[in-house]
Amino acid sequence: MRSITLLIVVIACGISVQKESNKGEPSIAIVGAGMSGLSAARRLIETGRSHIDIYEGMNRIGGRIHPVAYHGGYLQMGAQYINGAENPIYKIAKSLGVIDEVVSDAAHLDNAEYLIGDQPVDR
C-alpha cells in the first residue's frame, strides 16, 4: 500500500510541475548524458531553448564513451571510430576539432589478415 501511495504522490507532483512549466517556455527532459543526449542538449541550446534537464543513471557523463586507466594514462573507450561523414556525431566532432584522421570505410580492410580457424586465407 505504501508504494501505491508514493506512486500517487509522484504522479500528482509531476502533474503540478508540468502545469507550472507550461506558463512559459516548456521544460525539456533528456534521458541519458551519453553522446546522443549531450548532442540533443547542444542542439536545443543552439535553437534558443534554455529549460533543459539531463538525467543520467550512471555516476558520470559520456555513455559508452569513457576513459579507462591504462599504464599511467587513459584509453578512451567507445569513441575511437565514427562511421560516415553524414553522421551527426562526425559533424559535431569535426566542428570541435577533435578528428585526428579520416579514412575510407574500407581502409581498415587493406592490411587485414583473414583466417579460418588459425589458418591464413588468401584474398
Tab-separated table of N, CA and C in Angstrom:
chain	number	residue	atom	x	y	z
A	1	MET	N	0.823	-1.195	0.000
A	1	MET	CA	0.000	0.000	0.000
A	1	MET	C	0.864	1.254	0.000
A	2	ARG	N	1.980	1.206	0.722
A	2	ARG	CA	2.860	2.365	0.808
A	2	ARG	C	3.421	2.742	-0.566
A	3	SER	N	3.794	1.737	-1.372
A	3	SER	CA	4.342	2.030	-2.700
A	3	SER	C	3.286	2.648	-3.613
A	4	ILE	N	2.026	2.230	-3.470
A	4	ILE	CA	0.952	2.820	-4.279
A	4	ILE	C	0.741	4.277	-3.886
A	5	THR	N	0.767	4.568	-2.580
A	5	THR	CA	0.619	5.950	-2.111
A	5	THR	C	1.750	6.812	-2.650
A	6	LEU	N	2.975	6.298	-2.589
A	6	LEU	CA	4.126	7.035	-3.095
A	6	LEU	C	3.974	7.305	-4.586
A	7	LEU	N	3.520	6.330	-5.341
A	7	LEU	CA	3.312	6.496	-6.774
A	7	LEU	C	2.284	7.584	-7.052
A	8	ILE	N	1.198	7.603	-6.295
A	8	ILE	CA	0.168	8.633	-6.477
A	8	ILE	C	0.738	10.014	-6.183
A	9	VAL	N	1.549	10.139	-5.127
A	9	VAL	CA	2.177	11.425	-4.785
A	9	VAL	C	3.109	11.872	-5.904
A	10	VAL	N	3.909	10.951	-6.418
A	10	VAL	CA	4.836	11.287	-7.505
A	10	VAL	C	4.070	11.737	-8.743
A	11	ILE	N	3.014	11.030	-9.102
A	11	ILE	CA	2.207	11.410	-10.269
A	11	ILE	C	1.575	12.777	-10.050
A	12	ALA	N	1.017	13.015	-8.873
A	12	ALA	CA	0.387	14.307	-8.580
A	12	ALA	C	1.405	15.434	-8.645
A	13	CYS	N	2.595	15.212	-8.106
A	13	CYS	CA	3.644	16.239	-8.164
A	13	CYS	C	4.071	16.485	-9.599
A	14	GLY	N	4.172	15.424	-10.363
A	14	GLY	CA	4.552	15.570	-11.765
A	14	GLY	C	3.546	16.387	-12.542
A	15	ILE	N	2.263	16.181	-12.267
A	15	ILE	CA	1.217	16.942	-12.953
A	15	ILE	C	1.288	18.409	-12.570
A	16	SER	N	1.478	18.717	-11.278
A	16	SER	CA	1.527	20.122	-10.864
A	16	SER	C	2.778	20.803	-11.394
A	17	VAL	N	3.898	20.092	-11.446
A	17	VAL	CA	5.121	20.670	-12.004
A	17	VAL	C	4.923	20.955	-13.483
A	18	GLN	N	4.276	20.036	-14.182
A	18	GLN	CA	4.037	20.230	-15.606
A	18	GLN	C	3.151	21.452	-15.844
A	19	LYS	N	2.131	21.639	-15.040
A	19	LYS	CA	1.259	22.802	-15.201
A	19	LYS	C	2.036	24.092	-14.984
A	20	GLU	N	2.927	24.104	-13.996
A	20	GLU	CA	3.740	25.288	-13.725
A	20	GLU	C	4.665	25.583	-14.906
A	21	SER	N	5.277	24.551	-15.465
A	21	SER	CA	6.242	24.773	-16.537
A	21	SER	C	5.570	25.221	-17.833
A	22	ASN	N	4.273	24.975	-17.986
A	22	ASN	CA	3.574	25.385	-19.199
A	22	ASN	C	3.301	26.885	-19.247
A	23	LYS	N	3.543	27.601	-18.158
A	23	LYS	CA	3.289	29.037	-18.135
A	23	LYS	C	4.280	29.798	-19.012
A	24	GLY	N	5.463	29.292	-19.180
A	24	GLY	CA	6.476	29.936	-20.010
A	24	GLY	C	6.989	28.941	-21.025
A	25	GLU	N	8.277	28.995	-21.224
A	25	GLU	CA	8.909	28.035	-22.127
A	25	GLU	C	8.806	26.637	-21.523
A	26	PRO	N	8.459	25.638	-22.323
A	26	PRO	CA	8.349	24.289	-21.768
A	26	PRO	C	9.711	23.758	-21.327
A	27	SER	N	9.701	22.980	-20.258
A	27	SER	CA	10.917	22.303	-19.817
A	27	SER	C	11.123	21.076	-20.688
A	28	ILE	N	12.371	20.764	-20.944
A	28	ILE	CA	12.700	19.609	-21.775
A	28	ILE	C	13.559	18.671	-20.945
A	29	ALA	N	13.174	17.409	-20.877
A	29	ALA	CA	13.947	16.394	-20.168
A	29	ALA	C	14.655	15.521	-21.190
A	30	ILE	N	15.942	15.338	-20.998
A	30	ILE	CA	16.733	14.444	-21.837
A	30	ILE	C	17.198	13.308	-20.944
A	31	VAL	N	16.915	12.084	-21.358
A	31	VAL	CA	17.306	10.920	-20.577
A	31	VAL	C	18.603	10.380	-21.149
A	32	GLY	N	19.660	10.473	-20.368
A	32	GLY	CA	20.966	9.963	-20.760
A	32	GLY	C	21.932	11.069	-21.122
A	33	ALA	N	23.119	11.021	-20.523
A	33	ALA	CA	24.161	12.014	-20.795
A	33	ALA	C	25.284	11.406	-21.616
A	34	GLY	N	24.894	10.516	-22.534
A	34	GLY	CA	25.846	9.986	-23.497
A	34	GLY	C	25.944	10.952	-24.668
A	35	MET	N	26.581	10.526	-25.727
A	35	MET	CA	26.782	11.400	-26.882
A	35	MET	C	25.451	11.871	-27.464
A	36	SER	N	24.460	11.000	-27.538
A	36	SER	CA	23.162	11.398	-28.098
A	36	SER	C	22.462	12.420	-27.223
A	37	GLY	N	22.426	12.173	-25.917
A	37	GLY	CA	21.773	13.108	-25.005
A	37	GLY	C	22.459	14.460	-24.974
A	38	LEU	N	23.795	14.455	-24.904
A	38	LEU	CA	24.536	15.715	-24.883
A	38	LEU	C	24.415	16.448	-26.217
A	39	SER	N	24.384	15.694	-27.319
A	39	SER	CA	24.199	16.313	-28.639
A	39	SER	C	22.819	16.941	-28.756
A	40	ALA	N	21.810	16.252	-28.235
A	40	ALA	CA	20.454	16.808	-28.257
A	40	ALA	C	20.395	18.094	-27.445
A	41	ALA	N	21.023	18.095	-26.277
A	41	ALA	CA	21.039	19.303	-25.442
A	41	ALA	C	21.751	20.447	-26.155
A	42	ARG	N	22.872	20.143	-26.784
A	42	ARG	CA	23.614	21.175	-27.514
A	42	ARG	C	22.756	21.768	-28.632
A	43	ARG	N	22.081	20.925	-29.369
A	43	ARG	CA	21.233	21.396	-30.472
A	43	ARG	C	20.072	22.236	-29.946
A	44	LEU	N	19.471	21.823	-28.862
A	44	LEU	CA	18.376	22.599	-28.270
A	44	LEU	C	18.867	23.969	-27.808
A	45	ILE	N	20.050	24.016	-27.216
A	45	ILE	CA	20.623	25.300	-26.790
A	45	ILE	C	20.890	26.186	-28.001
A	46	GLU	N	21.400	25.586	-29.090
A	46	GLU	CA	21.647	26.348	-30.326
A	46	GLU	C	20.366	26.951	-30.886
A	47	THR	N	19.232	26.298	-30.653
A	47	THR	CA	17.955	26.810	-31.164
A	47	THR	C	17.267	27.739	-30.172
A	48	GLY	N	17.968	28.075	-29.086
A	48	GLY	CA	17.445	29.053	-28.145
A	48	GLY	C	16.705	28.499	-26.948
A	49	ARG	N	16.649	27.195	-26.806
A	49	ARG	CA	15.977	26.607	-25.637
A	49	ARG	C	16.887	26.746	-24.423
A	50	SER	N	16.285	26.953	-23.261
A	50	SER	CA	17.112	27.097	-22.063
A	50	SER	C	16.660	26.244	-20.886
A	51	HIS	N	15.443	25.768	-20.882
A	51	HIS	CA	14.938	24.952	-19.773
A	51	HIS	C	15.143	23.473	-20.099
A	52	ILE	N	16.379	23.005	-19.948
A	52	ILE	CA	16.735	21.636	-20.315
A	52	ILE	C	17.310	20.935	-19.088
A	53	ASP	N	16.784	19.765	-18.782
A	53	ASP	CA	17.328	18.930	-17.709
A	53	ASP	C	17.813	17.633	-18.332
A	54	ILE	N	19.046	17.236	-17.991
A	54	ILE	CA	19.602	15.975	-18.470
A	54	ILE	C	19.669	15.025	-17.281
A	55	TYR	N	19.096	13.842	-17.448
A	55	TYR	CA	19.086	12.836	-16.390
A	55	TYR	C	19.981	11.674	-16.801
A	56	GLU	N	20.929	11.330	-15.950
A	56	GLU	CA	21.873	10.258	-16.231
A	56	GLU	C	21.855	9.259	-15.085
A	57	GLY	N	21.785	7.975	-15.404
A	57	GLY	CA	21.730	6.929	-14.394
A	57	GLY	C	23.092	6.529	-13.844
A	58	MET	N	24.151	6.796	-14.589
A	58	MET	CA	25.498	6.451	-14.128
A	58	MET	C	26.043	7.599	-13.278
A	59	ASN	N	27.190	7.373	-12.668
A	59	ASN	CA	27.811	8.422	-11.873
A	59	ASN	C	28.787	9.266	-12.699
A	60	ARG	N	28.634	9.231	-14.021
A	60	ARG	CA	29.487	10.011	-14.927
A	60	ARG	C	28.714	10.280	-16.212
A	61	ILE	N	29.185	11.252	-16.971
A	61	ILE	CA	28.583	11.501	-18.275
A	61	ILE	C	29.387	10.769	-19.341
A	62	GLY	N	28.851	10.687	-20.548
A	62	GLY	CA	29.587	10.106	-21.653
A	62	GLY	C	29.010	8.826	-22.215
A	63	GLY	N	28.132	8.159	-21.494
A	63	GLY	CA	27.562	6.912	-22.007
A	63	GLY	C	28.636	5.872	-22.260
A	64	ARG	N	28.664	5.334	-23.469
A	64	ARG	CA	29.673	4.323	-23.807
A	64	ARG	C	31.063	4.918	-23.924
A	65	ILE	N	31.143	6.230	-24.072
A	65	ILE	CA	32.434	6.901	-24.179
A	65	ILE	C	32.938	7.178	-22.767
A	66	HIS	N	34.045	6.566	-22.410
A	66	HIS	CA	34.609	6.816	-21.084
A	66	HIS	C	36.080	6.416	-21.038
A	67	PRO	N	36.867	7.128	-20.223
A	67	PRO	CA	38.286	6.791	-20.097
A	67	PRO	C	38.487	5.601	-19.160
A	68	VAL	N	39.456	4.770	-19.502
A	68	VAL	CA	39.832	3.638	-18.667
A	68	VAL	C	41.323	3.782	-18.372
A	69	ALA	N	41.697	3.752	-17.095
A	69	ALA	CA	43.108	3.878	-16.720
A	69	ALA	C	43.914	2.745	-17.357
A	70	TYR	N	45.084	3.102	-17.916
A	70	TYR	CA	45.918	2.112	-18.590
A	70	TYR	C	47.366	2.583	-18.576
A	71	HIS	N	48.225	1.867	-17.891
A	71	HIS	CA	49.667	2.139	-17.837
A	71	HIS	C	49.992	3.612	-17.587
A	72	GLY	N	49.430	4.183	-16.566
A	72	GLY	CA	49.726	5.567	-16.206
A	72	GLY	C	49.007	6.602	-17.060
A	73	GLY	N	48.201	6.177	-17.979
A	73	GLY	CA	47.433	7.092	-18.831
A	73	GLY	C	46.004	6.602	-18.937
A	74	TYR	N	45.374	6.936	-20.029
A	74	TYR	CA	43.982	6.530	-20.224
A	74	TYR	C	43.751	6.072	-21.654
A	75	LEU	N	42.875	5.114	-21.806
A	75	LEU	CA	42.340	4.730	-23.109
A	75	LEU	C	40.922	5.271	-23.169
A	76	GLN	N	40.540	5.839	-24.284
A	76	GLN	CA	39.170	6.320	-24.448
A	76	GLN	C	38.357	5.201	-25.086
A	77	MET	N	37.425	4.683	-24.346
A	77	MET	CA	36.609	3.579	-24.827
A	77	MET	C	35.352	4.113	-25.513
A	78	GLY	N	34.969	3.489	-26.596
A	78	GLY	CA	33.700	3.792	-27.239
A	78	GLY	C	33.706	4.935	-28.226
A	79	ALA	N	34.763	5.714	-28.300
A	79	ALA	CA	34.749	6.881	-29.190
A	79	ALA	C	35.868	6.833	-30.214
A	80	GLN	N	36.425	5.673	-30.430
A	80	GLN	CA	37.569	5.598	-31.322
A	80	GLN	C	37.188	5.610	-32.802
A	81	TYR	N	35.924	5.458	-33.124
A	81	TYR	CA	35.523	5.358	-34.525
A	81	TYR	C	34.148	5.979	-34.712
A	82	ILE	N	34.044	6.874	-35.682
A	82	ILE	CA	32.753	7.466	-36.054
A	82	ILE	C	32.519	7.097	-37.505
A	83	ASN	N	31.441	6.405	-37.793
A	83	ASN	CA	31.189	5.909	-39.139
A	83	ASN	C	30.415	6.925	-39.963
A	84	GLY	N	31.030	7.399	-41.048
A	84	GLY	CA	30.332	8.200	-42.043
A	84	GLY	C	30.360	9.695	-41.820
A	85	ALA	N	30.728	10.434	-42.872
A	85	ALA	CA	30.781	11.894	-42.800
A	85	ALA	C	29.396	12.506	-42.646
A	86	GLU	N	28.349	11.765	-42.974
A	86	GLU	CA	26.988	12.282	-42.810
A	86	GLU	C	26.429	12.009	-41.414
A	87	ASN	N	27.184	11.308	-40.601
A	87	ASN	CA	26.787	11.026	-39.221
A	87	ASN	C	26.785	12.339	-38.434
A	88	PRO	N	25.707	12.691	-37.748
A	88	PRO	CA	25.677	13.944	-36.984
A	88	PRO	C	26.799	14.040	-35.954
A	89	ILE	N	27.228	12.919	-35.411
A	89	ILE	CA	28.322	12.925	-34.439
A	89	ILE	C	29.619	13.345	-35.126
A	90	TYR	N	29.824	12.905	-36.373
A	90	TYR	CA	31.012	13.308	-37.130
A	90	TYR	C	31.036	14.824	-37.304
A	91	LYS	N	29.895	15.388	-37.647
A	91	LYS	CA	29.827	16.837	-37.861
A	91	LYS	C	30.158	17.602	-36.582
A	92	ILE	N	29.669	17.125	-35.452
A	92	ILE	CA	29.973	17.777	-34.172
A	92	ILE	C	31.460	17.637	-33.857
A	93	ALA	N	31.998	16.424	-34.009
A	93	ALA	CA	33.412	16.193	-33.716
A	93	ALA	C	34.301	17.048	-34.615
A	94	LYS	N	33.935	17.162	-35.883
A	94	LYS	CA	34.721	17.986	-36.808
A	94	LYS	C	34.662	19.457	-36.405
A	95	SER	N	33.475	19.944	-36.044
A	95	SER	CA	33.348	21.352	-35.650
A	95	SER	C	34.123	21.651	-34.372
A	96	LEU	N	34.321	20.644	-33.528
A	96	LEU	CA	35.084	20.820	-32.290
A	96	LEU	C	36.577	20.575	-32.488
A	97	GLY	N	36.970	20.142	-33.688
A	97	GLY	CA	38.382	19.924	-33.990
A	97	GLY	C	38.992	18.710	-33.312
A	98	VAL	N	38.202	17.677	-33.070
A	98	VAL	CA	38.725	16.504	-32.364
A	98	VAL	C	38.931	15.290	-33.268
A	99	ILE	N	38.809	15.465	-34.582
A	99	ILE	CA	39.037	14.351	-35.506
A	99	ILE	C	40.503	14.363	-35.918
A	100	ASP	N	41.196	13.252	-35.637
A	100	ASP	CA	42.616	13.142	-35.954
A	100	ASP	C	42.859	12.680	-37.383
A	101	GLU	N	42.016	11.800	-37.868
A	101	GLU	CA	42.275	11.153	-39.144
A	101	GLU	C	40.955	10.732	-39.775
A	102	VAL	N	40.871	10.860	-41.092
A	102	VAL	CA	39.695	10.397	-41.824
A	102	VAL	C	40.157	9.285	-42.763
A	103	VAL	N	39.512	8.135	-42.663
A	103	VAL	CA	39.841	7.008	-43.531
A	103	VAL	C	38.568	6.526	-44.202
A	104	SER	N	38.725	5.891	-45.347
A	104	SER	CA	37.550	5.358	-46.032
A	104	SER	C	36.979	4.196	-45.227
A	105	ASP	N	35.735	3.881	-45.482
A	105	ASP	CA	35.099	2.787	-44.747
A	105	ASP	C	35.809	1.456	-44.964
A	106	ALA	N	36.466	1.274	-46.108
A	106	ALA	CA	37.124	0.004	-46.402
A	106	ALA	C	38.617	0.021	-46.081
A	107	ALA	N	39.173	1.172	-45.691
A	107	ALA	CA	40.616	1.276	-45.466
A	107	ALA	C	41.114	0.321	-44.385
A	108	HIS	N	40.305	0.064	-43.385
A	108	HIS	CA	40.746	-0.835	-42.312
A	108	HIS	C	40.889	-2.278	-42.800
A	109	LEU	N	40.373	-2.576	-43.990
A	109	LEU	CA	40.488	-3.927	-44.543
A	109	LEU	C	41.768	-4.119	-45.352
A	110	ASP	N	42.443	-3.017	-45.743
A	110	ASP	CA	43.620	-3.110	-46.604
A	110	ASP	C	44.716	-3.999	-46.023
A	111	ASN	N	44.970	-3.892	-44.745
A	111	ASN	CA	46.033	-4.677	-44.116
A	111	ASN	C	45.480	-5.789	-43.227
A	112	ALA	N	44.231	-6.132	-43.427
A	112	ALA	CA	43.614	-7.163	-42.590
A	112	ALA	C	44.139	-8.543	-42.956
A	113	GLU	N	44.209	-9.391	-41.975
A	113	GLU	CA	44.581	-10.782	-42.194
A	113	GLU	C	43.321	-11.621	-42.023
A	114	TYR	N	43.049	-12.471	-42.986
A	114	TYR	CA	41.855	-13.309	-42.945
A	114	TYR	C	42.246	-14.718	-42.519
A	115	LEU	N	41.499	-15.260	-41.580
A	115	LEU	CA	41.798	-16.590	-41.058
A	115	LEU	C	40.554	-17.458	-41.061
A	116	ILE	N	40.763	-18.749	-41.269
A	116	ILE	CA	39.743	-19.753	-40.984
A	116	ILE	C	40.367	-20.599	-39.882
A	117	GLY	N	39.789	-20.481	-38.698
A	117	GLY	CA	40.446	-21.080	-37.535
A	117	GLY	C	41.735	-20.323	-37.301
A	118	ASP	N	42.863	-21.034	-37.324
A	118	ASP	CA	44.155	-20.358	-37.179
A	118	ASP	C	44.950	-20.366	-38.485
A	119	GLN	N	44.294	-20.698	-39.598
A	119	GLN	CA	44.968	-20.785	-40.896
A	119	GLN	C	44.682	-19.550	-41.755
A	120	PRO	N	45.738	-18.893	-42.269
A	120	PRO	CA	45.535	-17.730	-43.145
A	120	PRO	C	44.812	-18.119	-44.435
A	121	VAL	N	44.022	-17.191	-44.945
A	121	VAL	CA	43.273	-17.388	-46.183
A	121	VAL	C	43.761	-16.353	-47.187
A	122	ASP	N	44.032	-16.800	-48.433
A	122	ASP	CA	44.423	-15.851	-49.478
A	122	ASP	C	43.242	-14.968	-49.823
A	123	ARG	N	43.539	-13.769	-50.243
A	123	ARG	CA	42.474	-12.824	-50.614
A	123	ARG	C	41.931	-13.119	-51.963
